[in-house]
Structures are given as structure tokens and as C-alpha cells.
Coordinates of C-alpha atoms and ligand atoms in Angstrom, one line a residue:
X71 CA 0.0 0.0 0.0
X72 CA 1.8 3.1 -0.9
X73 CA 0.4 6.5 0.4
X74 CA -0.3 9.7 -1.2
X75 CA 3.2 10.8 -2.0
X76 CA 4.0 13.2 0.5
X77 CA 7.3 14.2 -1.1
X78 CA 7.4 15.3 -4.6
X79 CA 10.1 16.8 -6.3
X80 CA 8.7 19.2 -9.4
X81 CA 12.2 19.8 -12.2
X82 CA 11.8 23.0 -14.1
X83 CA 9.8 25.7 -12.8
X84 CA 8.0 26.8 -16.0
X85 CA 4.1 27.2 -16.2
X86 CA 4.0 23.2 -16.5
X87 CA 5.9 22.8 -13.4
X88 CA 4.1 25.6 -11.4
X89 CA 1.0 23.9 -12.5
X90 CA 1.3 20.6 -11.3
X91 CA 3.4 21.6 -8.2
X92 CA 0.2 24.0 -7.9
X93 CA -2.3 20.9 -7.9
X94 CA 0.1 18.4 -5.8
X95 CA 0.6 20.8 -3.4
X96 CA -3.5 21.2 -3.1
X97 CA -3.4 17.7 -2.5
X98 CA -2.0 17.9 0.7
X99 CA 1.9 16.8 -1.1
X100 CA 5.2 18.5 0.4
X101 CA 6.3 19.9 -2.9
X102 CA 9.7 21.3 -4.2
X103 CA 10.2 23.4 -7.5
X104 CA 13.8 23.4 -8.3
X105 CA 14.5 25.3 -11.2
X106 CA 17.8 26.5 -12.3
X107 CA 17.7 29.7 -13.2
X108 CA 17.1 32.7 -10.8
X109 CA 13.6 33.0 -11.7
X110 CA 10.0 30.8 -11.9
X111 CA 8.1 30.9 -15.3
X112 CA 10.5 29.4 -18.5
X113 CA 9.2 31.2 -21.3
X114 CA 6.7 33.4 -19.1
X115 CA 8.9 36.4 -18.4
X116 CA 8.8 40.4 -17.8
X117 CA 11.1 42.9 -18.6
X118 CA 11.8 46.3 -18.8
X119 CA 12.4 48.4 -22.6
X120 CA 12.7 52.4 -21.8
X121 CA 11.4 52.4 -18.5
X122 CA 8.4 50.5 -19.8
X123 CA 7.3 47.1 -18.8
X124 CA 6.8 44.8 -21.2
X125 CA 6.2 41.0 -21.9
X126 CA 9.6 39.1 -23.1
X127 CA 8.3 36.0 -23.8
X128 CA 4.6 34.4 -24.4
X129 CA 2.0 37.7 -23.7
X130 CA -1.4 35.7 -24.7
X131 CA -3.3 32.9 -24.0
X132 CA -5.8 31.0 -25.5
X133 CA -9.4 31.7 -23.9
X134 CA -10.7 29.3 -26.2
X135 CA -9.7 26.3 -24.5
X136 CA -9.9 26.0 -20.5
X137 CA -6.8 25.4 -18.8
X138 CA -5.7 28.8 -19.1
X139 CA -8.5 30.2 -17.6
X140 CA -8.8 27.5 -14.8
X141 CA -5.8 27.8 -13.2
X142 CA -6.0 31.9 -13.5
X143 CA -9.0 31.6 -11.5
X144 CA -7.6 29.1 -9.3
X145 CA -4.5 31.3 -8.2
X146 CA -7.0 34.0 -7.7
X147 CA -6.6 36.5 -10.9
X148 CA -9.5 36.0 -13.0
X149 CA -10.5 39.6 -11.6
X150 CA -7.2 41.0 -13.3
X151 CA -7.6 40.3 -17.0
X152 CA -7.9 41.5 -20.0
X153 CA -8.6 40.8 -23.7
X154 CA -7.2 42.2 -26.5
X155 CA -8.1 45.6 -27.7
X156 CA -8.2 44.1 -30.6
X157 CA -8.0 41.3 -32.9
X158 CA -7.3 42.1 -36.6
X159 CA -4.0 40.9 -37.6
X160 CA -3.0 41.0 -41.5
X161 CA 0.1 39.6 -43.5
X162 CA 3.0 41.4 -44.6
X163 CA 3.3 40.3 -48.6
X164 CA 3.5 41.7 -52.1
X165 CA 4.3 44.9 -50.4
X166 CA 1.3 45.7 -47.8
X167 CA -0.1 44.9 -44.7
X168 CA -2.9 42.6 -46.1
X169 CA -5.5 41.9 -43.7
X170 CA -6.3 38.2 -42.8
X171 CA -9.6 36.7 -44.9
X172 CA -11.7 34.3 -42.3
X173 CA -9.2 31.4 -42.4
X174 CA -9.2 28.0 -40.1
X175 CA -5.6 28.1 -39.0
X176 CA -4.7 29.7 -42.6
X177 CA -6.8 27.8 -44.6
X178 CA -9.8 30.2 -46.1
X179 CA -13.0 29.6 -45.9
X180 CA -13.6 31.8 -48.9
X181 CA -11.5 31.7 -51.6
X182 CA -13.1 35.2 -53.0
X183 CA -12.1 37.3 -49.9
X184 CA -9.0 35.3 -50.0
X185 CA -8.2 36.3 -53.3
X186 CA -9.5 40.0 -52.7
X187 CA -7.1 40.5 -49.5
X188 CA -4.1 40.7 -51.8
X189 CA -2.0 37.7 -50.0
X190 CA -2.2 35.4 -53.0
X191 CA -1.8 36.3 -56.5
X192 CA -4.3 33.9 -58.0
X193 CA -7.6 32.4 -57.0
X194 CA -6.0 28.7 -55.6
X195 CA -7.3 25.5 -57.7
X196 CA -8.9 23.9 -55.0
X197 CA -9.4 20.2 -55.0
X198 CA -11.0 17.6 -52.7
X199 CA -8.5 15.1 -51.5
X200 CA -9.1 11.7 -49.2
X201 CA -7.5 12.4 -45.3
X202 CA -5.0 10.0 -45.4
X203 CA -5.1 7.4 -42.4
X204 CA -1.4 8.2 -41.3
X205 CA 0.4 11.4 -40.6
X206 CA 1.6 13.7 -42.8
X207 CA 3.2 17.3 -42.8
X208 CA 0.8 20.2 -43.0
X209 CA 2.2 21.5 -45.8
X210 CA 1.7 18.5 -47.8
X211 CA -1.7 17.9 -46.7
X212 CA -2.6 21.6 -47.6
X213 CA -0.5 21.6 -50.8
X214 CA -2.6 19.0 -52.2
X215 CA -5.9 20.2 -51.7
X216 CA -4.8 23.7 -51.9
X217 CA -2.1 24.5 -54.2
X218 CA 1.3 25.5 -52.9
X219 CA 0.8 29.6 -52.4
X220 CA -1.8 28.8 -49.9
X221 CA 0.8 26.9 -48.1
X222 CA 3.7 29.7 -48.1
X223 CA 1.3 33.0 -47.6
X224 CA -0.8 31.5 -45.2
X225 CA -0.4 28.6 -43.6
X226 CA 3.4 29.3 -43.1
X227 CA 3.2 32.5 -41.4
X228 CA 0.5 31.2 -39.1
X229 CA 2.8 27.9 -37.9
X230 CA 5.6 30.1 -38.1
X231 CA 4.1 32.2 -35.3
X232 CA 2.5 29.5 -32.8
X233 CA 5.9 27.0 -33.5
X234 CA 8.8 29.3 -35.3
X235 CA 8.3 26.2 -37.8
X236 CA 7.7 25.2 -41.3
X237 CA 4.9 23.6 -42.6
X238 CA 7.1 21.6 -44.5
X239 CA 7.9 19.7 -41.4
X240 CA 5.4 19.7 -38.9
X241 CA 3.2 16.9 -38.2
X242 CA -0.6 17.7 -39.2
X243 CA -2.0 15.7 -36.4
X244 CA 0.2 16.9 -33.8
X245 CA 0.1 20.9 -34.9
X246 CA -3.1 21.3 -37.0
X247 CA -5.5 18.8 -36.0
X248 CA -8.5 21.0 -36.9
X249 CA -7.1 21.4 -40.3
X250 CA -7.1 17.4 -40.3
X251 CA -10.5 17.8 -39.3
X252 CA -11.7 20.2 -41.9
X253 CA -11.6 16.9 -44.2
X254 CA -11.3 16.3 -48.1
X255 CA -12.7 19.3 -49.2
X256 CA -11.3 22.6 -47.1
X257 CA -12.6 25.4 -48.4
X258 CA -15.9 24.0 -47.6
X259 CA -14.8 22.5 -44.3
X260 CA -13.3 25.5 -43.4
X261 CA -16.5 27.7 -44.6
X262 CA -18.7 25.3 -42.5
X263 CA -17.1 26.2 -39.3
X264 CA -17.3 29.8 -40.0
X265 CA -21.1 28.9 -40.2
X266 CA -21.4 27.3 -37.1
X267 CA -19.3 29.9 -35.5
X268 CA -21.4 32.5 -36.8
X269 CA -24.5 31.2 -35.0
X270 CA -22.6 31.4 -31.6
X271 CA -22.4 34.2 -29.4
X272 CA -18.7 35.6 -29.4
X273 CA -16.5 34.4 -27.0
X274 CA -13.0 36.0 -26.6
X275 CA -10.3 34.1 -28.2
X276 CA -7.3 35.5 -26.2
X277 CA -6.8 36.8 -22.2
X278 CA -3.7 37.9 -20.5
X279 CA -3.5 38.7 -16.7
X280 CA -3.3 42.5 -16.9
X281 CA 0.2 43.8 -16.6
X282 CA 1.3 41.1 -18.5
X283 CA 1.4 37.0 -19.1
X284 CA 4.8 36.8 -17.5
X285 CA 3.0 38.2 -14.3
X286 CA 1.2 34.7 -14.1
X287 CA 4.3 32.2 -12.6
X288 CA 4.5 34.7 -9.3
X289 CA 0.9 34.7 -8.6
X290 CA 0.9 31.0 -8.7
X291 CA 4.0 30.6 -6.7
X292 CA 1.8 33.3 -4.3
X293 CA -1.1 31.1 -4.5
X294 CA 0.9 28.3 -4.1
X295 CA 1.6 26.0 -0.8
X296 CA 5.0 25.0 -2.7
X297 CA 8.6 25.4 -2.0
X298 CA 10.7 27.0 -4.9
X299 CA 14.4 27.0 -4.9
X300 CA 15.9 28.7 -7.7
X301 CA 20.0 28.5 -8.9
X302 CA 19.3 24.9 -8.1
X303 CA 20.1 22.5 -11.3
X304 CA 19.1 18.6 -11.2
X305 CA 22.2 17.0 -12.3
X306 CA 20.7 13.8 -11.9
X307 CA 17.8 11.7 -11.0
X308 CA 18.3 8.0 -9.6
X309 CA 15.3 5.7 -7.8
X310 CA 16.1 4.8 -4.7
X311 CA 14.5 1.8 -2.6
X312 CA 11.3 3.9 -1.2
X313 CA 11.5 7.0 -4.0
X314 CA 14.3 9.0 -5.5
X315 CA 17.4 10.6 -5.2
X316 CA 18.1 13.8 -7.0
X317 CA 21.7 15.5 -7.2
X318 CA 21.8 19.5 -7.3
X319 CA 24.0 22.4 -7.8
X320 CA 27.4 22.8 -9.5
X321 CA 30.1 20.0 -9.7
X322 CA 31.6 22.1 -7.1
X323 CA 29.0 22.1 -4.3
X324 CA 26.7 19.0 -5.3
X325 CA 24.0 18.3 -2.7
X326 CA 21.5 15.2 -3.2
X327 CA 17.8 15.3 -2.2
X328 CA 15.4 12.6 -1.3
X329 CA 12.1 12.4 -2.4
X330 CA 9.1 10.1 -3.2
X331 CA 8.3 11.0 -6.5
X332 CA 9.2 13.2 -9.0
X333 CA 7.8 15.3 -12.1
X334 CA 10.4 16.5 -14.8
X335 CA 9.2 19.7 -16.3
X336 CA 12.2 20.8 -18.0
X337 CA 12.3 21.2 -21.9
X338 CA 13.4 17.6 -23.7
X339 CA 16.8 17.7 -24.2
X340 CA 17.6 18.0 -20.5
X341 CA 14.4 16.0 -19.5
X342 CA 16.5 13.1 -22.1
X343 CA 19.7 13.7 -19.8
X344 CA 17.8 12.9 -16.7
X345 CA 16.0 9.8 -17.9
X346 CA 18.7 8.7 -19.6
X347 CA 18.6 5.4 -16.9
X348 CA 15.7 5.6 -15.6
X349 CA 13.2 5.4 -18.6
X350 CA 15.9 4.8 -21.7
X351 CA 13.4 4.7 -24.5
X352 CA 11.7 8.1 -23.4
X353 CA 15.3 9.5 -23.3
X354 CA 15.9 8.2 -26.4
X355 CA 13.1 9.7 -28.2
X356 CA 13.1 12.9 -26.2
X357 CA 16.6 13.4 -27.4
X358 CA 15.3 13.5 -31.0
X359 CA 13.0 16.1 -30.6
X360 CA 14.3 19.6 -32.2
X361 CA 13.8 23.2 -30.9
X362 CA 13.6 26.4 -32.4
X363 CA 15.4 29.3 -31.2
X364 CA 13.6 32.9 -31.3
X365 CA 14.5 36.3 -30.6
X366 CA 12.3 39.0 -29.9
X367 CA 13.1 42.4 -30.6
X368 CA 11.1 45.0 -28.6
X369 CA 10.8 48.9 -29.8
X370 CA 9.5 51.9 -27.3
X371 CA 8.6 54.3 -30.4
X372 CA 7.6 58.1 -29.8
X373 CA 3.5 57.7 -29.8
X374 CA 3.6 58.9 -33.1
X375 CA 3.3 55.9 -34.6
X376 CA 0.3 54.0 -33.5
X377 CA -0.3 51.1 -36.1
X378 CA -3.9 49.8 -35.8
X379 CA -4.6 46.0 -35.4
X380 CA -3.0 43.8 -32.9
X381 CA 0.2 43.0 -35.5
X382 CA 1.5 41.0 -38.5
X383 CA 2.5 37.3 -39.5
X384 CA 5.2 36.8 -42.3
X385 CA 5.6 34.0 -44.8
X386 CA 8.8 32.8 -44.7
X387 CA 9.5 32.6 -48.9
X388 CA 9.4 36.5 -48.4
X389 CA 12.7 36.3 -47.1
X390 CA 13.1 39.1 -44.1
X391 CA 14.3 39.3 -40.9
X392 CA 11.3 39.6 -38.8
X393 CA 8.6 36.9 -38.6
X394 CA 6.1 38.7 -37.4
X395 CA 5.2 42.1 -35.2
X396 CA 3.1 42.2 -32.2
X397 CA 1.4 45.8 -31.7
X398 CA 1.3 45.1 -27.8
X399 CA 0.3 48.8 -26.9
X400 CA -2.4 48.5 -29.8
X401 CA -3.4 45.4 -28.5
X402 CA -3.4 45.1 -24.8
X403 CA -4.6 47.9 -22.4
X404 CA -2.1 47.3 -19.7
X405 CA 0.8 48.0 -21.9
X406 CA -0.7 51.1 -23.0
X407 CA -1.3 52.6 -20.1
X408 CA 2.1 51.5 -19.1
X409 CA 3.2 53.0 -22.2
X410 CA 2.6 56.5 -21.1
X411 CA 1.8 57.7 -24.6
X412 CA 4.2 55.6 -26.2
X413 CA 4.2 52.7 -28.9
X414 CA 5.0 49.2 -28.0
X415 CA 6.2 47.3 -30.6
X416 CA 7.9 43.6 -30.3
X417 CA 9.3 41.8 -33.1
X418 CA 10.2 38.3 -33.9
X419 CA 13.1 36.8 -35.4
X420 CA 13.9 33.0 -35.8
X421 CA 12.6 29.9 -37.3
X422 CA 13.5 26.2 -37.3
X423 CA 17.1 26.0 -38.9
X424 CA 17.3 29.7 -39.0
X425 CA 20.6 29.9 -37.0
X426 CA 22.9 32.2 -38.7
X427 CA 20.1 35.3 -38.1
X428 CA 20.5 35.2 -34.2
X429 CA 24.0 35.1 -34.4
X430 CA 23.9 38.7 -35.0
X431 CA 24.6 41.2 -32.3
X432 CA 22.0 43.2 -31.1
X433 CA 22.6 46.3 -32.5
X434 CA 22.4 44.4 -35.9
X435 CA 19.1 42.6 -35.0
X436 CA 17.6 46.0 -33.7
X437 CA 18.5 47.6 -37.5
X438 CA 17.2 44.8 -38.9
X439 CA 13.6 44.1 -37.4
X440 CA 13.3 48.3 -37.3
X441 CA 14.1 48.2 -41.1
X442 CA 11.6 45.7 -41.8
X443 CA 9.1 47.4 -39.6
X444 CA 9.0 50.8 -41.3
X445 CA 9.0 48.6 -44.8
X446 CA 5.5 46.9 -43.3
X447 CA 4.0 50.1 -41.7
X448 CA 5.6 53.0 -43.5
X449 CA 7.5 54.6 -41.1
X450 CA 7.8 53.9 -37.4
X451 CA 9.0 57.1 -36.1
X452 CA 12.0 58.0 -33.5
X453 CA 12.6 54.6 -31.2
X454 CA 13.4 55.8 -28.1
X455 CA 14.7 51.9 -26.5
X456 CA 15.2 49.0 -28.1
X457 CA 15.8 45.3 -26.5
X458 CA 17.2 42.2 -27.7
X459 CA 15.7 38.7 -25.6
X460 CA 17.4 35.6 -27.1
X461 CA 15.2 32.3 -26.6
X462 CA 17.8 29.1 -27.0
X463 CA 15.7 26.1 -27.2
X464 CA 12.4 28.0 -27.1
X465 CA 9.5 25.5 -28.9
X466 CA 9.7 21.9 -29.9
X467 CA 9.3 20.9 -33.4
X468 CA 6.3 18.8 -34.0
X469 CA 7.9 16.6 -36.8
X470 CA 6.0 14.3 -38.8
X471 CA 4.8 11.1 -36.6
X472 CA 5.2 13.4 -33.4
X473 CA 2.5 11.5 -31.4
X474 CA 4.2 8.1 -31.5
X475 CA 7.2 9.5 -30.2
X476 CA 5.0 10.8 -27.5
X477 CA 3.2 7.6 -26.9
X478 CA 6.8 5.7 -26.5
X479 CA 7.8 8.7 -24.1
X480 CA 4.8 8.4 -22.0
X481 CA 4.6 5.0 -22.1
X482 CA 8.0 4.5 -21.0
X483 CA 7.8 6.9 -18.5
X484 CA 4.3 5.5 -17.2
X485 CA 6.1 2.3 -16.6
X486 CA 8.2 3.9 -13.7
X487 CA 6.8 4.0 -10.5
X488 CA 6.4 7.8 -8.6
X489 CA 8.0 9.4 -12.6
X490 CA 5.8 12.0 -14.4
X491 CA 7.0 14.2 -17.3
X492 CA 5.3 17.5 -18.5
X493 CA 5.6 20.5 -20.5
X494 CA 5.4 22.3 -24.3
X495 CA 7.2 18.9 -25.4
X496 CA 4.2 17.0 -25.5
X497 CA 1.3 17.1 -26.9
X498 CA 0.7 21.4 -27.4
X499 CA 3.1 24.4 -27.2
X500 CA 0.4 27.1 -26.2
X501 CA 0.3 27.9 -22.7
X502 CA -3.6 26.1 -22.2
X503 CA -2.2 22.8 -23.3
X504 CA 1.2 22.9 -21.6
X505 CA -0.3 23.6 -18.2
X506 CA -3.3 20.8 -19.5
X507 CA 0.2 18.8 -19.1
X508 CA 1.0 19.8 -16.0
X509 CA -2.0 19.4 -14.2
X510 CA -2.3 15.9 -15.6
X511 CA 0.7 14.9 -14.4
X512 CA -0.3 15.8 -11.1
X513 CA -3.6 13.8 -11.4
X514 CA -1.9 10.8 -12.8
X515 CA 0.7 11.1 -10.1
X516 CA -2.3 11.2 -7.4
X517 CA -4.0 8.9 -8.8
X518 CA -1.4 6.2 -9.4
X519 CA -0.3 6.6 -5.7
X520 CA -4.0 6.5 -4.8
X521 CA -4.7 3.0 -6.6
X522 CA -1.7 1.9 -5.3
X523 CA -2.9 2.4 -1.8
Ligands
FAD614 C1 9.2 33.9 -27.4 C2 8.0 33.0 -27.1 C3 6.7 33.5 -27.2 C4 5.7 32.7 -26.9 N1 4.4 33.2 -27.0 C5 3.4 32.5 -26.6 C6 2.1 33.1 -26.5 O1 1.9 34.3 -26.7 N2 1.1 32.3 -26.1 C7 1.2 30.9 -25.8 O2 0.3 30.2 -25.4 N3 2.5 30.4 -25.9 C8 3.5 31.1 -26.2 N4 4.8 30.5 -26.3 C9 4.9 29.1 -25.9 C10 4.9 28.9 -24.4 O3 5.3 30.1 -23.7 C11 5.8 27.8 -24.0 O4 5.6 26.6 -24.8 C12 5.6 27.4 -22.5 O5 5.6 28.5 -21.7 C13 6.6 26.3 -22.1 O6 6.4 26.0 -20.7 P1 7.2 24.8 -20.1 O7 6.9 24.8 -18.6 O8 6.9 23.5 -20.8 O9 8.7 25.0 -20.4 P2 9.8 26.2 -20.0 O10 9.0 27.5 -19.9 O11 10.9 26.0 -20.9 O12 10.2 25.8 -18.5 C14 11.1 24.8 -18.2 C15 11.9 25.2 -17.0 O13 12.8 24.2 -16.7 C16 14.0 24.7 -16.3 N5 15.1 23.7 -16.3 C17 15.7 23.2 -17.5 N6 16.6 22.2 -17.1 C18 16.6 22.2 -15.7 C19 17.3 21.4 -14.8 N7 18.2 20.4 -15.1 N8 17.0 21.6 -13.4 C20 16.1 22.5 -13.0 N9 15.4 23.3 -13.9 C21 15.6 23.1 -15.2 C22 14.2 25.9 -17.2 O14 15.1 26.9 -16.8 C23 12.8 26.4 -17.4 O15 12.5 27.5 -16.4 C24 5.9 31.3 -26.6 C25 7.2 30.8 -26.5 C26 8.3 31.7 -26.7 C27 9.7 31.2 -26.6

């Protein structure tokens, strides 16, 4: 009969760790956080451009599914959000902002608004294709039914911005299920769900806790009845006769902790060191999965230049710097009131492969996303700050077959008694899904322990 676990060890204190040490430690378990870096949140982070506060990494969330919302109201901040201003957000091609025609994840439900918003240069052949019963990448899928422009102007830019990847590459099923879903024929899939979404009343598709998503890992560590120690690196997990036996810190000052269970939250590659001997094949296959580096390039611009909408998405064939352009004073109300009267803009640079780009130094990346900027909007006025944030490692590529090599992972990892793994590795990059992975963790942890009782 083994108890509750009343130790737990959470590795990586990112919005998937916080969330299951969130719902472990609600559970009545003694929880630990152990992150190595000086702060809580991964990819949730604030900073500071010109005086102005300002989201450096994620700064929206997806209302549209729940987990999001859930745990915001669980830590107590549901009162302290915001949606976007606005919504509209067009493509920079052939020379133009060119706003977005109703599209399901980039595929258009009507092929005349399509062709009247500028981003293609011909009205696509469209053809109705059997959904094949295995995988396939996104781009092929769409290519077929859809003709290849489709795939570079809009499906590109769109997967670009969620993953920093190419549709080339990414695995349909794991990144576009609802494309999957559209079936054979997508216009007419795609114009179907416009229907049925017409008949609904409108629900907001994006919230952020005002003053910013990177706000969000604090309030849960607040809410929280968790331990966190940060500067402490997991060099190593081993099981141990009753639970585990972690080893922290530098070579120099190593220091081992004992635990009953433990939930590795870090991104793959070092979640692949750790399980190395404790779950092989999960190691193995978390050691082929690839990331994406990103850089995002924030402007403080004199409020002369206020661009309407909430930004821009890029296809990649157009061959600039920048990937995309969030408006964030446009869009959010917190950051322009902490703007004081001046423009937020953040840019981003980087996709899959795309190394060479963020080895330039700042002042280089700064010339080049402003360049491209004033090319999308005109003219962006005098920028009064500028900051360079460097993501190494920042999203998993879904390849092509991505869900098997989850199953093995979790599998694997399933067959180890008191071991859970979460985070934007498996199964969803967007902040709903990753804490969805979190807080199922938890419950399988919990419940494992419980039918083991
Ligand atoms: C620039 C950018 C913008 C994004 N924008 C959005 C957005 O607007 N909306 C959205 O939904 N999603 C967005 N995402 C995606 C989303 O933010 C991430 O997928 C998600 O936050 C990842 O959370 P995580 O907990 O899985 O991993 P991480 O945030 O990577 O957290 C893992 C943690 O583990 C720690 N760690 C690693 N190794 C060890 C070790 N050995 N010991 C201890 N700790 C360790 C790391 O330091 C890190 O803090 C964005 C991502 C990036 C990079």
C-alpha cells in the first residue's frame, strides 16, 4: 500500500511545473520546485524596454480552450484580466499589410475574400483530397488540396508564429488537428465552421492577466503552498528503494535530495539527460526532438506611430528578418497605459534552422527588425529603446509522426513508478495545453499513488 506521495520533487519551474506543483501541493503533497535559473516561469517572463514594462516571452493565452482560464482563476486572478483591444492581424506580402480573410488556422473559408485580400496572386485550384489514415506534414496535406501559395502565404506565417516552424515539417496531427478535421474538401470545411461559429455568441479568443502573461508564474507561486528554490540545477535523477534521489547544484557544491516522487518539467533535451537510466526509450526519443530558437526584438517608439490592429505574421518565402510584429500597446490595455503615450512594438526573429540570423549582435538585429518594420508600416518614427531577448531552445518541433514518439515517451515513463514528465514537449506548445500537461501529471501522479494504496 503506498500512500499519497508526500514528497514530490517538481524539475523546471515553468508554467507546466508551477501547475502541477500547484495541484500536488492542493493535494495535501510537500512539494519542491527546483528550477535552475534565478527565476520561476520558463518562457513566461517580464522585462523592462525604456522604462516600460513589457512581456519578453509568451503575452497571450488562448481563452478558447480552458486550462488557461482554470488555473487563472484558481490562483485567484480572473479579476485582473484583459482581452485584447483588438484582434485584426493581416500579412505582410506583395508589399502591404494585407488583412487576414476568415481562415481555419490559414486555410480560407472563402477563396473570393481570400483572393480580394491581396495575399495570394491567383484564386488557388482547389481540390478535394481523401484524409489519409497516417500522418503527414501540414504543408503536404494543404499543398494537395490547396495548391502551394496557400501553403507559403498563409499557412506558413501562421505555424511560423505558434511554433517558429515550417509547414514543410510539422506533423498535421500533432500541430493542425483542426485542419485534419476540416476533411477532403477545405474550403468547404473551413466555410462550414465559420457557419457554425457564426451562429454562436462571441467568445473571446485571447486573455492575458493584466500587466502582462509573465505576471502569471509569481501569482501561482503566491497562490501556491509549494517550495521553490531557484540556482538549483538537477544533475541527476536515480530511484532509490522507497522514492528518489536527486543531485543538485554545481560540480563544485553538489548536494543530493530525497524524495518520493518526481515530475520533470524541463524542456526535452535535458528531461532526455535525466531519464537517460531511468526510462531509456523516453530518453531516447526525447533526445530527437528539435527546438527552435527565437529572438524577440522590442521597440519603445515616440507615440507617433500608433499602427492599428493587434500586429502582423510573415511567410517565410518572403525572405526578411522579422517573422512577425506584435502591436502590444495597440493590442493590450495594460501595456498602453504603461506606455505612457508611447508605442509598444515587439518583433520576432527566428525559425527552425534559421541559426545564422540570431547570431547577430544586437545592434544588428535591432536595425534589422526596425528596417523591416517601417517597410511593413511605413514609417515607425524615433525609437526611443530597443531590447534584444534571445530564446535558445524556445519550442519543440512537432515533426511528422510526433504523437508516436510521445506515446513511447509516455509510455515509458508511465512504466516507472512515482515518474511524471510534462511540459510544451508533448502534446501542445500554447500555454492552455502545456499547463493541461501539468496538471495531468499531477492527477496521474495522485492517482497512481492512490490506486496503489
Ligand atoms: C518567445 C516566445 C513567445 C511565446 N508566446 C506564446 C504566447 O503568446 N502564447 C502561448 O500560449 N504560448 C507562447 N509561447 C509558448 C509557451 O510560452 C511555452 O511553450 C511554455 O511556456 C513552455 O512551458 P514549459 O513549462 O513547458 O517550459 P519552460 O518555460 O521552458 O520551463 C522549463 C523550465 O525548466 C528549467 N530547467 C531546465 N533544465 C533544468 C534542470 N536540469 N534543473 C532545473 N530546472 C531546469 C528551465 O530553466 C525552465 O525554467 C511562446 C514561447 C516563446 C519562446
Amino acid at each position: 500500500m503506498t500512500p499519497t506521495p508526500r514528497t514530490v520533487a517538481v524539475i523546471g519551474g515553468g508554467i507546466a511545473g508551477l501547475a502541477a506543483a500547484h495541484d500536488l501541493a492542493v493535494a495535501g503533497c510537500a512539494v519542491t520546485v527546483l528550477e535552475t535559473t534565478d527565476r520561476v516561469g520558463g518562457k513566461l517572463r517580464m522585462g523592462e524596454v525604456g522604462g516600460v514594462s513589457v512581456d519578453l516571452g509568451a503575452e497571450s493565452i488562448l481563452a478558447r480552450r480552458p486550462e488557461g482560464l482554470d488555473l487563472v482563476r484558481d490562483v485567484g486572478l480572473s479579476a485582473s484580466t484583459e482581452n485584447p483591444r483588438t484582434l485584426s492581424a493581416s500579412i505582410w506580402t506583395h508589399g502591404g499589410l494585407r488583412t487576414m480573410p476568415p481562415s481555419v488556422m490559414g486555410v480560407p473559408a472563402d477563396l473570393a475574400a481570400l483572393v480580394a485580400s491581396g495575399i495570394v496572386s491567383r484564386s488557388p485550384a482547389a481540390r478535394a483530397v481523401p484524409v489519409p489514415d497516417h500522418d503527414v506534414s501540414v504543408a503536404s496535406f494543404v499543398e494537395q488540396r490547396l495548391g502551394r501559395e496557400v501553403v507559403d502565404r498563409m499557412i506558413e506565417p501562421l505555424l511560423g508564429g505558434v511554433y517558429a516552424g515550417h509547414a514543410d515539417r510539422l506533423s498535421l496531427r500533432a500541430t493542425a488537428p483542426q485542419v485534419e478535421a476540416l476533411g477532403p474538401d477545405l474550403v468547404a470545411g473551413a466555410a462550414a465552421t465559420w457557419a457554425e461559429r457564426a451562429d454562436r455568441p462571441l467568445s473571446p479568443v485571447f486573455f492575458a492577466p493584466t500587466g502582462g502573461v509573465g505576471t502569471l508564474p509569481e501569482a501561482i507561486v503566491a497562490a501556491g503552498r509549494f517550495d521553490v528554490r531557484t540556482g538549483a540545477t538537477v544533475r541527476a535523477v536515480e530511484r532509490t528503494v522507497d522514492g528518489w534521489r536527486l543531485t543538485i547544484g554545481p560540480t563544485t557544491a553538489m548536494e543530493a535530495l530525497e524524495v518520493e516522487a518526481i515530475v520533470v518539467a524541463t524542456p526535452a533535451p535535458a528531461a532526455a539527460r535525466l531519464l537517460h537510466d531511468v526510462a531509456p526509450r523516453a530518453a531516447f526519443a526525447l533526445a530527437g526532438i528539435e527546438y527552435a530558437s527565437v529572438g524577440i526584438v522590442t521597440f519603445v517608439l515616440d507615440g507617433a506611430f500608433e499602427p492599428e490592429g493587434s500586429g502582423f505574421l510573415v511567410p517565410a518565402v518572403d525572405g526578411t528578418a522579422i517573422k512577425g510584429a506584435t502591436f502590444s500597446s495597440s493590442k493590450w490595455q495594460w501595456s498602453r497605459d504603461a506606455a505612457a503615450g508611447r508605442t509598444l512594438v515587439r518583433t520576432s526573429i527566428g525559425r527552425a534552422g534559421e541559426t545564422l540570423l540570431l547570431q547577430h549582435d544586437d545592434t544588428t538585429l535591432i536595425d534589422l527588425a526596425r528596417a523591416d518594420l517601417a517597410a511593413a508600416t511605413g514609417s515607425v518614427g524615433h525609437v526611443v529603446d530597443a531590447l534584444v531577448h534571445r530564446w535558445g531552445g524556445a519550442l519543440p518541433q512537432y515533426d511528422v509522426g510526433n504523437l508516436d514518439v510521445v506515446d513511447t515517451i509516455e509510455r515509458d515513463v508511465a512504466s516507472v513508478e512515482g515518474l511524471e514528465i510534462c511540459g510544451a514537449a508533448y502534446r501542445g506548445v500554447g500555454i492552455p495545453a502545456t499547463i493541461g500537461t501539468g496538471r495531468a501529471a499531477a492527477a496521474r501522479l495522485l492517482a497512481r499513488e492512490t490506486m496503489d494504496a
